[in-house]
Amino acid sequence: MDFKRIELIFLTAFAALDIFLVISFFQNNSDVHSTSQGTSHNTTILKEMRDDSITFAKPSNKKGQGYYISTQTSGNKKLKEKMEALSAQSAKMVSGEIISTFNTPITIDKQNPDKTLDQVVNDSNQIANGKHYKYDEKTSTASQIIYTQIVSGQRIFSKSGQIRFKLNSSNQVVGYTQGYLTDANPLREKQDTISQERAIIWLYQYNEVPNESVIKWARLGYTRLLSIQKGSVYVPTWYIAVHGKGSTALQYYRINAFTGVIMKYNTQVESTSSSKNTSSIESSSSENDDSLLSQAVSSSKRAVESSTQTSVRETTRRAYSSSSATSSSTSANSTSSSETSSTSSSSASSEVQ
């Protein structure tokens, strides 16, 4: 047997193994160091927020996962057919939503309205597709009870995926407005989302959280990102409620859970303009999911650029304002000093100014 050859093979194998282990060691150390730096940075900002008298519960730093979700407007026909079969109410469809009034108002327990309304929602004779909704205590108010549609395990934070029950002065449900996302399907594979902690920090860095306010909650769900002729695209969103000092109402904010961009109501993009040309409409309705996803990603990129520029401008403006205030104060003190000094000192001071 050629022992030298066998020995050489073993030496080569062990050398390769050693190189692999060394590379793995340094990569792991680099990842740990990067994670440690990120954690330390977040901790510093959270402390700054508390120093600004902003109150909040300890947020989770765990990342989640989500999809871009596509929905189709063609499903409204099926929803309308189910609406027409509903009983004990007068219902009509307006702009894709069901608007209904019950023949007899429904009395509920103000503290636990879901005890009664769960039965109503799950009854297919009273609510269309009710099994896809869950009671949302956090966004319900004294004048309306909200049930949100569940898609891919998360709530829809848009009216297009909600049932909003209306209450009268006697605490009775008199009717409702229902939006329903039809043919809701994931676009491509799951992607990582930012953590709850990161979303709250970014909202603060966008200067949207005033001093002495309270962050009541931050929840992950879906919000409409873009609308087209064929349907809509929804994106994972951190929905955050802030109670400002002296305010009687909550202020709601949305952070794109993929990009970290703050989502304004008016930034939802209409990617196709309305047209009277039939061929144009047919062309729009033939778009596939790849086109939807491309538009969603492009819209997100534009939003990232816009929000980043806005944040930089706001930070710069505040820094400039602070600098100007300091300069004005220094100038005022200098002027006051010059008025009480001797004539020669006054002349020298005026030259400096």
PDB file of N, CA, C and O in Angstrom, residues 313-325:
ATOM      1  N   ARG A 313     -34.773  65.995   5.988  1.00  0.00           N
ATOM      2  CA  ARG A 313     -35.145  67.420   5.971  1.00  0.00           C
ATOM      3  C   ARG A 313     -35.658  67.873   7.332  1.00  0.00           C
ATOM      4  O   ARG A 313     -35.331  68.960   7.805  1.00  0.00           O
ATOM      5  N   GLU A 314     -36.495  67.008   7.973  1.00  0.00           N
ATOM      6  CA  GLU A 314     -37.053  67.373   9.271  1.00  0.00           C
ATOM      7  C   GLU A 314     -35.965  67.463  10.329  1.00  0.00           C
ATOM      8  O   GLU A 314     -35.938  68.390  11.145  1.00  0.00           O
ATOM      9  N   THR A 315     -35.041  66.497  10.310  1.00  0.00           N
ATOM     10  CA  THR A 315     -33.941  66.509  11.279  1.00  0.00           C
ATOM     11  C   THR A 315     -33.067  67.739  11.073  1.00  0.00           C
ATOM     12  O   THR A 315     -32.658  68.411  12.022  1.00  0.00           O
ATOM     13  N   THR A 316     -32.776  68.038   9.804  1.00  0.00           N
ATOM     14  CA  THR A 316     -31.959  69.218   9.481  1.00  0.00           C
ATOM     15  C   THR A 316     -32.657  70.502   9.918  1.00  0.00           C
ATOM     16  O   THR A 316     -32.042  71.418  10.456  1.00  0.00           O
ATOM     17  N   ARG A 317     -33.980  70.566   9.680  1.00  0.00           N
ATOM     18  CA  ARG A 317     -34.740  71.759  10.053  1.00  0.00           C
ATOM     19  C   ARG A 317     -34.688  71.977  11.563  1.00  0.00           C
ATOM     20  O   ARG A 317     -34.493  73.099  12.042  1.00  0.00           O
ATOM     21  N   ARG A 318     -34.851  70.875  12.323  1.00  0.00           N
ATOM     22  CA  ARG A 318     -34.832  71.008  13.775  1.00  0.00           C
ATOM     23  C   ARG A 318     -33.450  71.441  14.273  1.00  0.00           C
ATOM     24  O   ARG A 318     -33.336  72.268  15.180  1.00  0.00           O
ATOM     25  N   ALA A 319     -32.420  70.852  13.640  1.00  0.00           N
ATOM     26  CA  ALA A 319     -31.059  71.222  14.036  1.00  0.00           C
ATOM     27  C   ALA A 319     -30.798  72.696  13.729  1.00  0.00           C
ATOM     28  O   ALA A 319     -30.190  73.422  14.518  1.00  0.00           O
ATOM     29  N   TYR A 320     -31.282  73.151  12.559  1.00  0.00           N
ATOM     30  CA  TYR A 320     -31.101  74.552  12.157  1.00  0.00           C
ATOM     31  C   TYR A 320     -31.859  75.483  13.090  1.00  0.00           C
ATOM     32  O   TYR A 320     -31.355  76.532  13.497  1.00  0.00           O
ATOM     33  N   SER A 321     -33.091  75.078  13.446  1.00  0.00           N
ATOM     34  CA  SER A 321     -33.905  75.901  14.352  1.00  0.00           C
ATOM     35  C   SER A 321     -33.227  76.048  15.696  1.00  0.00           C
ATOM     36  O   SER A 321     -33.189  77.118  16.294  1.00  0.00           O
ATOM     37  N   SER A 322     -32.686  74.902  16.173  1.00  0.00           N
ATOM     38  CA  SER A 322     -31.992  74.933  17.465  1.00  0.00           C
ATOM     39  C   SER A 322     -30.769  75.829  17.402  1.00  0.00           C
ATOM     40  O   SER A 322     -30.491  76.615  18.303  1.00  0.00           O
ATOM     41  N   SER A 323     -30.028  75.729  16.272  1.00  0.00           N
ATOM     42  CA  SER A 323     -28.831  76.552  16.089  1.00  0.00           C
ATOM     43  C   SER A 323     -29.184  78.032  16.013  1.00  0.00           C
ATOM     44  O   SER A 323     -28.516  78.885  16.585  1.00  0.00           O
ATOM     45  N   SER A 324     -30.294  78.317  15.302  1.00  0.00           N
ATOM     46  CA  SER A 324     -30.724  79.711  15.154  1.00  0.00           C
ATOM     47  C   SER A 324     -31.130  80.305  16.491  1.00  0.00           C
ATOM     48  O   SER A 324     -30.837  81.460  16.806  1.00  0.00           O
ATOM     49  N   ALA A 325     -31.816  79.480  17.308  1.00  0.00           N
ATOM     50  CA  ALA A 325     -32.262  79.951  18.618  1.00  0.00           C
ATOM     51  C   ALA A 325     -31.068  80.274  19.498  1.00  0.00           C
ATOM     52  O   ALA A 325     -31.030  81.280  20.202  1.00  0.00           O
TER      53      ALA A 325
END
